[in-house]
mmCIF file of C-alpha atoms and ligand atoms in Angstrom:
data_model
loop_
_atom_site.group_PDB
_atom_site.id
_atom_site.type_symbol
_atom_site.label_atom_id
_atom_site.label_comp_id
_atom_site.label_asym_id
_atom_site.label_seq_id
_atom_site.Cartn_x
_atom_site.Cartn_y
_atom_site.Cartn_z
ATOM 1 C CA VAL M 1 14.363 20.275 19.309
ATOM 2 C CA ASP M 2 12.760 23.613 18.326
ATOM 3 C CA ARG M 3 9.350 22.323 17.295
ATOM 4 C CA ARG M 4 8.292 25.614 15.649
ATOM 5 C CA ALA M 5 11.424 25.733 13.524
ATOM 6 C CA SER M 6 10.955 22.143 12.367
ATOM 7 C CA THR M 7 7.265 22.601 11.708
ATOM 8 C CA ALA M 8 8.020 25.549 9.452
ATOM 9 C CA ARG M 9 10.286 23.431 7.298
ATOM 10 C CA SER M 10 8.412 21.741 4.528
ATOM 11 C CA ILE M 11 7.815 18.015 4.209
ATOM 12 C CA THR M 12 9.272 16.314 1.185
ATOM 13 C CA TYR M 13 8.198 12.945 -0.222
ATOM 14 C CA ASP M 14 10.306 10.407 -2.079
ATOM 15 C CA ARG M 15 9.712 7.173 -3.944
ATOM 16 C CA ALA M 16 13.346 6.280 -4.604
ATOM 17 C CA LYS M 17 15.314 6.575 -1.335
ATOM 18 C CA ARG M 18 16.040 3.559 0.946
ATOM 19 C CA PRO M 19 16.691 5.033 4.397
ATOM 20 C CA PRO M 20 19.329 3.468 6.610
ATOM 21 C CA PRO M 21 17.959 0.668 8.807
ATOM 22 C CA GLU M 22 18.820 2.642 11.940
ATOM 23 C CA ALA M 23 16.487 5.491 10.922
ATOM 24 C CA ILE M 24 13.703 3.039 9.938
ATOM 25 C CA ALA M 25 14.012 1.138 13.255
ATOM 26 C CA ALA M 26 13.955 4.416 15.233
ATOM 27 C CA LEU M 27 10.767 5.513 13.407
ATOM 28 C CA TYR M 28 9.074 2.158 13.928
ATOM 29 C CA GLY M 29 10.051 2.353 17.624
ATOM 30 C CA VAL M 30 8.519 5.746 18.317
ATOM 31 C CA ALA M 31 5.431 4.977 16.178
ATOM 32 C CA ARG M 32 5.112 1.690 18.080
ATOM 33 C CA LEU M 33 4.891 -0.372 14.961
ATOM 34 C CA ASP M 34 5.618 -4.054 15.902
ATOM 35 C CA ARG M 35 8.605 -4.977 13.773
ATOM 36 C CA PRO M 36 12.020 -6.632 14.502
ATOM 37 C CA ILE M 37 13.680 -3.286 15.249
ATOM 38 C CA ASP M 38 16.472 -4.892 17.320
ATOM 39 C CA ASP M 39 17.706 -6.768 14.253
ATOM 40 C CA LEU M 40 18.998 -4.137 11.765
ATOM 41 C CA ASP M 41 20.153 -6.779 9.334
ATOM 42 C CA ARG M 42 16.615 -8.057 9.072
ATOM 43 C CA ILE M 43 15.257 -4.518 8.692
ATOM 44 C CA ARG M 44 17.840 -3.952 5.918
ATOM 45 C CA GLN M 45 16.756 -7.122 4.115
ATOM 46 C CA MET M 46 13.058 -6.215 4.508
ATOM 47 C CA TYR M 47 13.708 -3.033 2.657
ATOM 48 C CA ARG M 48 16.150 -4.430 0.135
ATOM 49 C CA ASP M 49 13.581 -6.925 -1.134
ATOM 50 C CA SER M 50 10.585 -4.543 -1.113
ATOM 51 C CA SER M 51 9.695 -3.049 -4.521
ATOM 52 C CA LEU M 52 7.753 -0.094 -3.104
ATOM 53 C CA VAL M 53 9.240 2.347 -0.579
ATOM 54 C CA VAL M 54 7.737 5.790 -0.045
ATOM 55 C CA THR M 55 9.281 8.145 2.542
ATOM 56 C CA ALA M 56 8.463 11.515 4.110
ATOM 57 C CA TRP M 57 11.238 13.835 5.316
ATOM 58 C CA VAL M 58 11.795 17.134 7.035
ATOM 59 C CA GLY M 59 15.265 17.957 5.881
ATOM 60 C CA ASP M 60 17.253 14.792 6.488
ATOM 61 C CA GLU M 61 14.914 13.544 9.292
ATOM 62 C CA LEU M 62 12.753 10.540 8.331
ATOM 63 C CA ILE M 63 9.207 11.272 9.579
ATOM 64 C CA GLY M 64 7.090 8.834 7.642
ATOM 65 C CA ILE M 65 7.544 5.574 5.759
ATOM 66 C CA LEU M 66 5.549 3.035 3.733
ATOM 67 C CA ARG M 67 6.814 -0.258 2.415
ATOM 68 C CA GLY M 68 5.240 -2.781 0.088
ATOM 69 C CA TRP M 69 5.325 -4.673 -3.171
ATOM 70 C CA SER M 70 3.611 -4.132 -6.516
ATOM 71 C CA ASP M 71 3.878 -5.865 -9.889
ATOM 72 C CA SER M 72 2.816 -2.500 -11.411
ATOM 73 C CA ALA M 73 0.231 -4.280 -13.513
ATOM 74 C CA TYR M 74 -2.385 -5.997 -11.338
ATOM 75 C CA LEU M 75 -1.724 -6.546 -7.659
ATOM 76 C CA GLY M 76 0.165 -4.919 -4.802
ATOM 77 C CA TYR M 77 0.551 -5.264 -1.053
ATOM 78 C CA ILE M 78 1.264 -2.631 1.601
ATOM 79 C CA ALA M 79 3.313 -4.001 4.465
ATOM 80 C CA ASP M 80 4.327 -1.201 6.796
ATOM 81 C CA LEU M 81 3.084 2.348 7.310
ATOM 82 C CA ALA M 82 4.367 4.603 10.069
ATOM 83 C CA VAL M 83 4.343 8.311 10.809
ATOM 84 C CA HIS M 84 6.254 9.987 13.628
ATOM 85 C CA PRO M 85 3.950 10.676 16.580
ATOM 86 C CA ASP M 86 4.751 14.392 16.475
ATOM 87 C CA ARG M 87 3.575 14.462 12.893
ATOM 88 C CA GLN M 88 0.502 12.274 12.910
ATOM 89 C CA ARG M 89 -2.934 13.515 11.847
ATOM 90 C CA GLN M 90 -1.386 16.008 9.390
ATOM 91 C CA GLY M 91 -2.255 14.059 6.221
ATOM 92 C CA ILE M 92 1.227 12.400 5.901
ATOM 93 C CA GLY M 93 -0.053 8.786 6.122
ATOM 94 C CA ARG M 94 -2.778 9.570 3.553
ATOM 95 C CA ARG M 95 -0.195 11.166 1.217
ATOM 96 C CA LEU M 96 2.223 8.212 1.513
ATOM 97 C CA LEU M 97 -0.632 5.792 0.643
ATOM 98 C CA LYS M 98 -1.698 7.898 -2.295
ATOM 99 C CA MET M 99 1.837 8.002 -3.663
ATOM 100 C CA ALA M 100 2.037 4.206 -3.356
ATOM 101 C CA VAL M 101 -1.279 3.261 -4.861
ATOM 102 C CA ASN M 102 -2.139 6.056 -7.315
ATOM 103 C CA PRO M 103 0.572 5.746 -9.963
ATOM 104 C CA ASP M 104 -1.217 2.948 -11.726
ATOM 105 C CA ARG M 105 -4.912 2.495 -11.014
ATOM 106 C CA ARG M 106 -4.882 -1.033 -12.607
ATOM 107 C CA VAL M 107 -3.189 -2.299 -9.465
ATOM 108 C CA GLN M 108 -5.389 -3.409 -6.573
ATOM 109 C CA PHE M 109 -3.645 -3.093 -3.204
ATOM 110 C CA VAL M 110 -4.234 -5.155 -0.120
ATOM 111 C CA LEU M 111 -2.969 -4.565 3.418
ATOM 112 C CA ARG M 112 -3.350 -5.855 6.977
ATOM 113 C CA ALA M 113 -4.080 -3.092 9.520
ATOM 114 C CA ALA M 114 -2.240 -2.988 12.836
ATOM 115 C CA PRO M 115 -4.673 -2.905 15.785
ATOM 116 C CA THR M 116 -3.810 0.805 16.356
ATOM 117 C CA ALA M 117 -4.981 1.617 12.805
ATOM 118 C CA ARG M 118 -8.161 -0.503 12.754
ATOM 119 C CA ASP M 119 -10.437 2.429 11.894
ATOM 120 C CA TYR M 120 -7.940 4.439 9.906
ATOM 121 C CA TYR M 121 -8.184 2.685 6.547
ATOM 122 C CA ALA M 122 -11.951 2.675 6.501
ATOM 123 C CA HIS M 123 -11.882 6.384 7.326
ATOM 124 C CA ILE M 124 -9.720 7.182 4.277
ATOM 125 C CA GLY M 125 -11.655 5.039 1.831
ATOM 126 C CA TRP M 126 -10.207 1.500 1.908
ATOM 127 C CA ARG M 127 -12.585 -1.418 1.890
ATOM 128 C CA PRO M 128 -12.433 -4.473 4.099
ATOM 129 C CA VAL M 129 -11.766 -8.000 2.895
ATOM 130 C CA GLY M 130 -13.013 -11.081 4.587
ATOM 131 C CA ASN M 131 -10.903 -13.660 2.762
ATOM 132 C CA ALA M 132 -7.384 -12.947 4.094
ATOM 133 C CA TRP M 133 -5.211 -15.852 5.293
ATOM 134 C CA TYR M 134 -1.773 -15.965 6.700
ATOM 135 C CA TRP M 135 1.056 -18.526 7.145
ATOM 136 C CA SER M 136 2.754 -18.016 10.533
ATOM 137 C CA ARG M 137 6.406 -17.095 10.917
ATOM 138 C CA THR M 138 8.392 -18.655 13.750
ATOM 139 C CA ASN M 139 9.782 -15.328 15.070
HETATM 140 C C1 COA T 1 -1.944 5.123 11.400
HETATM 141 C C2 COA T 1 -1.029 6.252 10.851
HETATM 142 C C3 COA T 1 -0.137 5.667 9.820
HETATM 143 C C4 COA T 1 -1.896 7.370 10.292
HETATM 144 O O1 COA T 1 -1.074 8.334 9.698
HETATM 145 P P1 COA T 1 -1.359 9.856 9.896
HETATM 146 O O2 COA T 1 -0.437 10.633 9.037
HETATM 147 O O3 COA T 1 -1.362 10.193 11.337
HETATM 148 O O4 COA T 1 -2.847 10.004 9.416
HETATM 149 P P2 COA T 1 -3.510 11.090 8.313
HETATM 150 O O5 COA T 1 -3.122 12.451 8.815
HETATM 151 O O6 COA T 1 -3.181 10.667 7.002
HETATM 152 O O7 COA T 1 -4.983 10.837 8.673
HETATM 153 C C5 COA T 1 -6.015 10.942 7.670
HETATM 154 C C6 COA T 1 -7.352 10.856 8.381
HETATM 155 O O8 COA T 1 -7.457 9.687 9.208
HETATM 156 C C7 COA T 1 -7.669 10.050 10.599
HETATM 157 N N1 COA T 1 -6.870 9.128 11.452
HETATM 158 C C8 COA T 1 -5.567 9.192 11.695
HETATM 159 N N2 COA T 1 -5.151 8.159 12.446
HETATM 160 C C9 COA T 1 -6.259 7.393 12.728
HETATM 161 C C10 COA T 1 -6.515 6.248 13.516
HETATM 162 N N3 COA T 1 -5.532 5.583 14.106
HETATM 163 N N4 COA T 1 -7.784 5.759 13.536
HETATM 164 C C11 COA T 1 -8.784 6.378 12.890
HETATM 165 N N5 COA T 1 -8.590 7.533 12.127
HETATM 166 C C12 COA T 1 -7.377 8.039 12.075
HETATM 167 C C13 COA T 1 -7.219 11.482 10.707
HETATM 168 O O9 COA T 1 -7.785 12.147 11.735
HETATM 169 C C14 COA T 1 -7.585 12.013 9.330
HETATM 170 O O10 COA T 1 -8.918 12.329 9.359
HETATM 171 P P3 COA T 1 -9.563 13.566 8.519
HETATM 172 O O11 COA T 1 -9.068 13.466 7.096
HETATM 173 O O12 COA T 1 -11.045 13.357 8.619
HETATM 174 O O13 COA T 1 -9.046 14.800 9.188
HETATM 175 C C15 COA T 1 -0.145 6.838 11.960
HETATM 176 O O14 COA T 1 -0.986 7.347 12.963
HETATM 177 C C16 COA T 1 0.837 5.856 12.625
HETATM 178 O O15 COA T 1 1.983 5.773 12.150
HETATM 179 N N6 COA T 1 0.379 5.149 13.697
HETATM 180 C C17 COA T 1 1.269 4.207 14.409
HETATM 181 C C18 COA T 1 1.685 3.024 13.592
HETATM 182 C C19 COA T 1 0.518 2.332 12.904
HETATM 183 O O16 COA T 1 -0.459 2.025 13.474
HETATM 184 N N7 COA T 1 0.675 2.141 11.581
HETATM 185 C C20 COA T 1 -0.279 1.466 10.717
HETATM 186 C C21 COA T 1 0.138 0.094 10.521
HETATM 187 S S1 COA T 1 -1.045 -0.872 9.525
#
């Protein structure tokens, strides 16, 4: 890959595309996001039933992704956020989050941070909650 050539190409953002599960799994893999990337049917279903998908692209290469749900009126959840390691710390994660949460300020968004991103959300203005609870999955 000619890194200089790909860096010169601009990043585009999209709120409508659903990338193929292979591309999503590959991005999760390199970004080391812990998701069932060996089960593409499960990844496909995760995306089919998410109401909020924001993606970042260089040409047709997927370099950033955010997935979540919103009722567009009151409450929303961010489930996954991943940026390609070659493209991290360039504002892409911040931009994806902004595109997800800003369209309607009436919506309060909640998320669970991965251990690798423990300090990230505080750094970009998110506030901690102490009353989160989860119901375990079996796998
Ligand atoms: C965490 C992640 C999404 C951040 O995306 P990014 O595009 O690299 O981050 P941004 O460029 O938007 O960073 C915005 C600011 O946060 C800082 N930051 C970035 N990653 C950080 C981290 N892991 N911890 C603390 N601060 C971080 C940046 O330095 C930048 O600071 P500045 O505005 O003062 O210069 C990305 O690094 C990633 O995909 N990591 C691996 C997967 C992961 O942990 N996902 C989160 C799951 S909840």
